[in-house]
Short mmCIF file of C-alpha atoms in Angstrom, two decimals:
data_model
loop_
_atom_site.label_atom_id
_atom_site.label_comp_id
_atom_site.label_asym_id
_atom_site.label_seq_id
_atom_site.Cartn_x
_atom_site.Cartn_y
_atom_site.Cartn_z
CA UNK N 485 -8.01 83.19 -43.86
CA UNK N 486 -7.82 81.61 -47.05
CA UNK N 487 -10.86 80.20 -48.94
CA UNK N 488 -10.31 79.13 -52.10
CA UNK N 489 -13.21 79.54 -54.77
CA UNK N 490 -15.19 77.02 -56.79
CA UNK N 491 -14.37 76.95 -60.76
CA UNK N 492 -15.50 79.42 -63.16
CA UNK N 493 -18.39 76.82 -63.96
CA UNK N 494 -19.41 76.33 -60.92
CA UNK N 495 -22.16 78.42 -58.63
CA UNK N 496 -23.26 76.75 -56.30
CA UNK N 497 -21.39 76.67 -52.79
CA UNK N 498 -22.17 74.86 -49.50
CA UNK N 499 -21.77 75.15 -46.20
CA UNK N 500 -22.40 73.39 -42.58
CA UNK N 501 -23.62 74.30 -39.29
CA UNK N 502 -22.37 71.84 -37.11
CA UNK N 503 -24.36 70.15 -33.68
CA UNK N 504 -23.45 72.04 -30.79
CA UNK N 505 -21.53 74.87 -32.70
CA UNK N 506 -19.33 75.96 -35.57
CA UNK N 507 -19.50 75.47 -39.20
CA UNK N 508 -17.86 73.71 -41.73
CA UNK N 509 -16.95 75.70 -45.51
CA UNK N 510 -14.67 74.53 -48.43
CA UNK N 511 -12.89 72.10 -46.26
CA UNK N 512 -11.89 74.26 -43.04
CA UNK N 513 -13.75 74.13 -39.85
CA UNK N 514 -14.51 77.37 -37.64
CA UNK N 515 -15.60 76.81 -33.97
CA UNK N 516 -17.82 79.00 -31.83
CA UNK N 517 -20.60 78.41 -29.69
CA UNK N 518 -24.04 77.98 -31.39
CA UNK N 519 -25.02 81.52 -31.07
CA UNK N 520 -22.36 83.07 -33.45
CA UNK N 521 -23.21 80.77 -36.24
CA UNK N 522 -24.29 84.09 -38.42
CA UNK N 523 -20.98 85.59 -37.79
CA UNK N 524 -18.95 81.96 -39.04
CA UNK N 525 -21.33 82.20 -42.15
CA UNK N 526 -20.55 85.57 -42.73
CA UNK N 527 -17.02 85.16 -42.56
CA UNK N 528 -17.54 82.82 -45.70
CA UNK N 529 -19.90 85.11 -47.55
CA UNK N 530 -17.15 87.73 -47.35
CA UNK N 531 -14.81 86.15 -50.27
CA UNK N 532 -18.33 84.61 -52.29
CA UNK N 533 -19.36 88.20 -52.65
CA UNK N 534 -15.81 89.21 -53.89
CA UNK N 535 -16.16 86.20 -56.26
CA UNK N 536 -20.26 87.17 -57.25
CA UNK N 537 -18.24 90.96 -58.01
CA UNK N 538 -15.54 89.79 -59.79
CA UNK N 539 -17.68 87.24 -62.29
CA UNK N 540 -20.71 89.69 -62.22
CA UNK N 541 -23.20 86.74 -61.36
CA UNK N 542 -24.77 85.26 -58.52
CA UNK N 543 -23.44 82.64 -56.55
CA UNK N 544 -26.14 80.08 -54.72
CA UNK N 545 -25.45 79.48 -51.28
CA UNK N 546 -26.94 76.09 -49.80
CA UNK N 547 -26.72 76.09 -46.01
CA UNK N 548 -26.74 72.36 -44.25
CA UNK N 549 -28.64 72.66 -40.63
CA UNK N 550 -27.97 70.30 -37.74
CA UNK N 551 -31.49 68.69 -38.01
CA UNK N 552 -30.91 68.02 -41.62
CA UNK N 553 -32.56 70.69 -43.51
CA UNK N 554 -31.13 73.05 -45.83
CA UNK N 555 -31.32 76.39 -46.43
CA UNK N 556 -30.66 78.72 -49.43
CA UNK N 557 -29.63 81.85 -50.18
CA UNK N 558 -28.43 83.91 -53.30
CA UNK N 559 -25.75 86.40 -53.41
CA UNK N 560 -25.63 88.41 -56.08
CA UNK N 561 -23.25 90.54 -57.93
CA UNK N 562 -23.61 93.83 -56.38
CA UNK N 563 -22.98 91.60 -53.00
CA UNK N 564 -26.12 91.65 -51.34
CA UNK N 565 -27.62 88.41 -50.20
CA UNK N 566 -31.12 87.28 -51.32
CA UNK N 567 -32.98 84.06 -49.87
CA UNK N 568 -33.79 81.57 -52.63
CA UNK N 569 -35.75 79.01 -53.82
CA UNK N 570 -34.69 74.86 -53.35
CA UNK N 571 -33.05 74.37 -56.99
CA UNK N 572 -35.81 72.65 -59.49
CA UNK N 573 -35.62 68.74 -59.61
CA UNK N 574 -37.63 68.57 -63.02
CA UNK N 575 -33.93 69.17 -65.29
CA UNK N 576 -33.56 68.42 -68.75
CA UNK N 577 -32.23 64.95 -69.43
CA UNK N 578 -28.74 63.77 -69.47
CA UNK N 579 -26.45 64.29 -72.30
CA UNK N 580 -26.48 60.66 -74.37
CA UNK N 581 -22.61 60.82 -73.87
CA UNK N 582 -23.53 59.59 -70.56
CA UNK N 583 -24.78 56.63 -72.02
CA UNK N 584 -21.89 56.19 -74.50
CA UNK N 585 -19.04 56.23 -71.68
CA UNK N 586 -15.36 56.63 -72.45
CA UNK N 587 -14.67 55.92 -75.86
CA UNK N 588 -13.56 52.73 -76.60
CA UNK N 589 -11.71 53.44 -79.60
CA UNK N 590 -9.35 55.21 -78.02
CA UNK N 591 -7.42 52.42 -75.76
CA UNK N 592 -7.32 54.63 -72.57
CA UNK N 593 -8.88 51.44 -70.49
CA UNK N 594 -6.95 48.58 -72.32
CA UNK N 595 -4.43 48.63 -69.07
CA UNK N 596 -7.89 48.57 -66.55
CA UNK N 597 -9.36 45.91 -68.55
CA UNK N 598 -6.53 43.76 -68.30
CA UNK N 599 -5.99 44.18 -64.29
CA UNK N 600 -9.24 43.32 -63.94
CA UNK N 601 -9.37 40.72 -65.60
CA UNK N 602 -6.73 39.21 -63.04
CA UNK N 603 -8.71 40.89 -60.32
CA UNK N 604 -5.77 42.99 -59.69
CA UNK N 605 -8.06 45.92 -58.23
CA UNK N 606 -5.03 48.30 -57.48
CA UNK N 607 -3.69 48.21 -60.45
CA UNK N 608 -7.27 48.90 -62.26
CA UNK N 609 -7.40 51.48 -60.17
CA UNK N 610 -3.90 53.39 -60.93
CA UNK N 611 -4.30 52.15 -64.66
CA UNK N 612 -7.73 54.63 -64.22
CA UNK N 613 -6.45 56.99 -62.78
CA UNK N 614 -3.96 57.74 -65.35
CA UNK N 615 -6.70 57.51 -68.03
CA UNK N 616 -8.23 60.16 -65.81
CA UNK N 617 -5.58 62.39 -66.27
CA UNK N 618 -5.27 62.07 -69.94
CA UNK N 619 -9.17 62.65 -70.04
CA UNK N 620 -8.44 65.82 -68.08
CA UNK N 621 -5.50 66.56 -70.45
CA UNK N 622 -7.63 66.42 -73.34
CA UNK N 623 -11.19 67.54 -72.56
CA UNK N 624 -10.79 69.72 -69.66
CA UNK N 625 -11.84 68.72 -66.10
CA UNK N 626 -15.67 69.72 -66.69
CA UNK N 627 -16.06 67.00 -68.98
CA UNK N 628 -18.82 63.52 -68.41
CA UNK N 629 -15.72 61.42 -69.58
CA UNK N 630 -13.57 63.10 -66.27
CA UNK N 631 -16.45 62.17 -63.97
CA UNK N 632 -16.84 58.50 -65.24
CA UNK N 633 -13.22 58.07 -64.98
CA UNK N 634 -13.32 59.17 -61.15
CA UNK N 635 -16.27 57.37 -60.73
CA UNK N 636 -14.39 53.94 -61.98
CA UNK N 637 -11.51 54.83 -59.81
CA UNK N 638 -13.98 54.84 -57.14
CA UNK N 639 -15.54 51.52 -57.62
CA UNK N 640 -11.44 49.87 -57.88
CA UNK N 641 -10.84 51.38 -54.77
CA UNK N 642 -14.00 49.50 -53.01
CA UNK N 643 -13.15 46.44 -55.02
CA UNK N 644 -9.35 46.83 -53.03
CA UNK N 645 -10.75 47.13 -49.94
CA UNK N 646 -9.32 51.21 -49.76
CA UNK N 647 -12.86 52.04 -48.54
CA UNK N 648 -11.17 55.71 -47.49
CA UNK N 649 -9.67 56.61 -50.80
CA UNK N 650 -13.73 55.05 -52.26
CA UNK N 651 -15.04 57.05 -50.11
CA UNK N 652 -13.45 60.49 -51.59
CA UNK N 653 -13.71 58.73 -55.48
CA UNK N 654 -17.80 58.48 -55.01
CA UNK N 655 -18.00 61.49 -53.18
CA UNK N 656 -16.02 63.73 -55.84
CA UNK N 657 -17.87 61.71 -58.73
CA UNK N 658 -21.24 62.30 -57.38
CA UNK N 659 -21.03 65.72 -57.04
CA UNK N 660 -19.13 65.78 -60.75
CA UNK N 661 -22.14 64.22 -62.53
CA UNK N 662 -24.49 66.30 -60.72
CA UNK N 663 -22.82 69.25 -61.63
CA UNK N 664 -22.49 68.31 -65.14
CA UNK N 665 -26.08 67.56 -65.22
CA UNK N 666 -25.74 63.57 -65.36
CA UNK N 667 -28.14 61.42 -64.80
CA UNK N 668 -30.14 61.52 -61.48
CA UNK N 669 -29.86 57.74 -60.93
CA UNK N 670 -26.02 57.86 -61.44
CA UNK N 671 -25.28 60.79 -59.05
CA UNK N 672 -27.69 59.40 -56.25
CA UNK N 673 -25.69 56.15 -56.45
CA UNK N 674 -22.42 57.27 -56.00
CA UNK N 675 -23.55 59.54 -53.45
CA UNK N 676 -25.05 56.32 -51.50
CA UNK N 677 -21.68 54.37 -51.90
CA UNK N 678 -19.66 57.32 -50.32
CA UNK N 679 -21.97 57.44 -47.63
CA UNK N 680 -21.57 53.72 -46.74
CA UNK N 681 -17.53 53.29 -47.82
CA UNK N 682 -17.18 55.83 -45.23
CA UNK N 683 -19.20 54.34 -42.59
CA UNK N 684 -17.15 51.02 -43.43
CA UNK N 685 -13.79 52.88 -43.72
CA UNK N 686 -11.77 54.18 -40.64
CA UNK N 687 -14.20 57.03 -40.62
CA UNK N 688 -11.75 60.18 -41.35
CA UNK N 689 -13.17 63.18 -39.70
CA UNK N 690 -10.64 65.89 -40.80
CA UNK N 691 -11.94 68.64 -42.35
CA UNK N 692 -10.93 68.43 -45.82
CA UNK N 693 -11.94 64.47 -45.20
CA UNK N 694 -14.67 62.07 -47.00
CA UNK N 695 -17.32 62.32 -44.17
CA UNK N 696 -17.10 65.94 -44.61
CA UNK N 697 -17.04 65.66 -48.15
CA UNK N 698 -20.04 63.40 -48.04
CA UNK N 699 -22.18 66.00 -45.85
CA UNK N 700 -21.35 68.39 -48.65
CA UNK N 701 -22.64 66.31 -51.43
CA UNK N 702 -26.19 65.60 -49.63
CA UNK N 703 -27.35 69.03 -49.51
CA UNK N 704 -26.03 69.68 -53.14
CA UNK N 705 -27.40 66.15 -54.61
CA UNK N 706 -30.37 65.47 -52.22
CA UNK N 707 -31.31 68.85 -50.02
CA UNK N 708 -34.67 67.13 -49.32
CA UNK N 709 -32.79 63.70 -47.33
CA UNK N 710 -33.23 65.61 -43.92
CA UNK N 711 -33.01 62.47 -42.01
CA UNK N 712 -28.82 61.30 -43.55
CA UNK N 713 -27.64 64.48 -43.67
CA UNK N 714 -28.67 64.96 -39.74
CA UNK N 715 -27.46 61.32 -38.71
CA UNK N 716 -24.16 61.59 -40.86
CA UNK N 717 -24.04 64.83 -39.19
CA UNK N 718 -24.37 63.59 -36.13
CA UNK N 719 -21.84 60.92 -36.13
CA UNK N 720 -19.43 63.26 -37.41
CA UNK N 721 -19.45 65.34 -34.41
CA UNK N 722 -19.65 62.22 -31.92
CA UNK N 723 -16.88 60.55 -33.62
CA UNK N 724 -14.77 63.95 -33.20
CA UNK N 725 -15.43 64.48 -29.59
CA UNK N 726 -14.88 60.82 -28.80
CA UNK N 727 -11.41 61.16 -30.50
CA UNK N 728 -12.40 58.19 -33.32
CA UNK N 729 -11.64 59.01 -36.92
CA UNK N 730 -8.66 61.51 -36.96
CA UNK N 731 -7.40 62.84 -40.47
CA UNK N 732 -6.38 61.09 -43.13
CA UNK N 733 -4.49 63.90 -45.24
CA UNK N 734 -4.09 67.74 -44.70
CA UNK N 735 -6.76 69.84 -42.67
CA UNK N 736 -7.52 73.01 -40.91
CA UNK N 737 -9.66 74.86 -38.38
CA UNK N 738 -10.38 78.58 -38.14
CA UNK N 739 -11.01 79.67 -34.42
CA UNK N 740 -14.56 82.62 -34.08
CA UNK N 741 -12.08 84.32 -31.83
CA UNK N 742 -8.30 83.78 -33.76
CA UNK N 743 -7.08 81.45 -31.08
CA UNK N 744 -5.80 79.16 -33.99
CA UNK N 745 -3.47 81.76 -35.82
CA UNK N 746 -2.99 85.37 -36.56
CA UNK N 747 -6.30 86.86 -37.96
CA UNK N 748 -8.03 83.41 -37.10
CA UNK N 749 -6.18 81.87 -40.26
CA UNK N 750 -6.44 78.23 -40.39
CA UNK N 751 -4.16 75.70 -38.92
CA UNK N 752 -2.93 72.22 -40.07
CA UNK N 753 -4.75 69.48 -37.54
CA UNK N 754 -3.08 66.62 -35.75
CA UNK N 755 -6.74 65.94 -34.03
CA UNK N 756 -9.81 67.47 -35.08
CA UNK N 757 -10.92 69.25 -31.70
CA UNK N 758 -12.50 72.09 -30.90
CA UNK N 759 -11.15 75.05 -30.10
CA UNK N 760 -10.98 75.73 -25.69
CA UNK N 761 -13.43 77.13 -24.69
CA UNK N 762 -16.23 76.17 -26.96
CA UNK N 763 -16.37 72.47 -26.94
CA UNK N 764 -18.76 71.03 -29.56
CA UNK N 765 -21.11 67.95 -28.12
CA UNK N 766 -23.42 65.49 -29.73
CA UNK N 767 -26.18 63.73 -28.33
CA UNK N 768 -26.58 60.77 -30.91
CA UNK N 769 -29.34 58.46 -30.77
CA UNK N 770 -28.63 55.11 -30.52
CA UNK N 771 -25.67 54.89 -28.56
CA UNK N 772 -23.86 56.31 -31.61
CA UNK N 773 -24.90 54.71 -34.48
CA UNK N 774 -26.20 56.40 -37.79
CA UNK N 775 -28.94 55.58 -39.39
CA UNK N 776 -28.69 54.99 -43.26
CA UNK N 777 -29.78 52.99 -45.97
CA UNK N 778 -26.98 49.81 -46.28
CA UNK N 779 -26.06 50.15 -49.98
CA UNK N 780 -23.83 48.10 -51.47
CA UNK N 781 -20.43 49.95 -51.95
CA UNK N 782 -19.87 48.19 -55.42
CA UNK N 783 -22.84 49.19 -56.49
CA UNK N 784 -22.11 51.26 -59.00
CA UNK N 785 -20.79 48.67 -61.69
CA UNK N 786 -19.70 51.60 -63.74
CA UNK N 787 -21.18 49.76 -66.91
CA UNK N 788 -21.30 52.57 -68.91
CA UNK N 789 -17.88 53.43 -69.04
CA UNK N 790 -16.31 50.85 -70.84
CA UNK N 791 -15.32 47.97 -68.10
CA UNK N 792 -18.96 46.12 -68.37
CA UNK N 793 -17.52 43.63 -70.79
CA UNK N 794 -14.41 42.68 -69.28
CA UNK N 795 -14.96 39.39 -67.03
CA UNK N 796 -14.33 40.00 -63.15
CA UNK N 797 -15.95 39.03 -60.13
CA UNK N 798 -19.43 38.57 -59.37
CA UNK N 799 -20.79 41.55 -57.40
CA UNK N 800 -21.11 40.95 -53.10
#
């Protein structure tokens, strides 16, 4: 088994028990029936406490439930695991370089103000991403610049019609501000348009995938939205048993019992099923549809990091 942990700078870990069995950690799925769900979770702990050892602090735990709510525990640095309070929602306010966006002077988004200008979405998007990378280059990847520029690739990406690659853009950048400790607003909105590119994309269901990825960012960004995490949840596991949504990019599953590998190490997905044996169902209200709040997948505008001024469509 290999679980790879979060940067130095980050704490905070989550994890998801699924509807009818198994759990879901750091992009790998592990299936079992309902009633070992305290030996999947402790097969994640495992390497957390190593890490909470290694750094000599603790490491918050945030557990995602099939009904929706969250649980949290704390494991600290002598290993030992602690529950915990919901994090506080009364933080300090945002940095003003959040306000300031991507310096201007420096020319990184002359090539994504031109494409857009044209409406040439795909390009604006690549011309981003590179001024990503050069943000990374420069400031490091913790930085509100890296998170703006992800967030901008994400709102090309909807503009283009790649709803999956959006999807994965809001997602990442949603759970970037919030770690960074961005504004509220900005996190929450990105976190609503990766929510709804994905229920507009072809729904990728592998495990290292955007609807995963999405579930993951609710109980970090909004632990208290019981009623989306357990529909998103929900169609998650119905689209996986009804064989809808297979993987986009690379995967992997970790059988309870090591049917998937030596040791139970994980195993590169064609499908996403479960294991034999211990087949995961869904009873989803409505037939199968999910209940959410229709946001507008564009909605972010991204005005504060540098694009505002340049002409380009009017928004949907």
């Amino acid at each position: 088994m290999h679980l790879v942990p979060s940067p130095a700078t980050d704490i905070h870990e989550t994890l998801i028990i699924l509807p009818g069995g198994g759990i879901h950690a750091q992009g790998l799925l592990y299936d079992g029936p309902p009633d070992h769900s305290e030996a999947l979770i402790e097969r994640v702990r495992g390497p957390l406490r190593a890490v909470a050892a290694r750094h000599n602090r603790p490491i918050r735990l945030s557990i995602g439930h099939p009904d929706g709510h969250v649980e949290y525990q704390q494991i600290a640095a002598d290993g030992t695991v602690h529950p915990a309070q919901a994090p506080p929602t009364d933080t300090p306010a945002a940095d003003p370089v959040w306000k300031q966006g991507i310096p201007e002077h420096t020319g990184l988004l002359a090539a994504t103000r031109a494409a857009q200008r044209v409406g040439q979405w795909r390009a604006a998007q690549e011309a981003t991403r590179r001024a990503t990378q050069h943000l990374i280059t420069q400031y490091g990847r913790d930085h509100p610049y890296v998170a703006m520029g992800t967030e901008l690739q994400a709102y090309f990406a909807a503009m283009s019609q790649d709803l999956a690659a959006a999807a994965s853009l809001y997602a990442e950048a949603a759970v970037a501000i919030h770690r960074l400790g961005g504004p509220h607003a900005q996190s929450h909105r990105n976190l609503a348009s990766a929510v709804t590119a994905w229920l507009h994309s072809d729904r990728d269901t592998s495990p290292g995938g955007a609807g995963f990825a999405a579930a993951h960012a609710l109980i970090r960004i909004t632990p208290s939205n019981h009623a989306t995490l357990k529909a998103l949840l929900r169609r998650l596991c119905w689209l996986q048993d009804a064989g809808i949504g297979g993987p986009a990019g690379p995967g992997g599953v970790a059988a309870a019992g090591g049917a998937s590998g030596a040791g139970g190490s994980p195993r590169p997905l064609g499908a996403v099923t479960a294991t034999p044996g211990s087949p995961r169902t869904c009873e989803v209200e409505g037939s199968g549809r999910i209940l959410l709040r229709r946001t507008s997948i564009v909605d972010a505008r991204v005005r504060r990091v540098g694009v505002a001024a340049a002409p380009g469509p009017s928004r949907p």
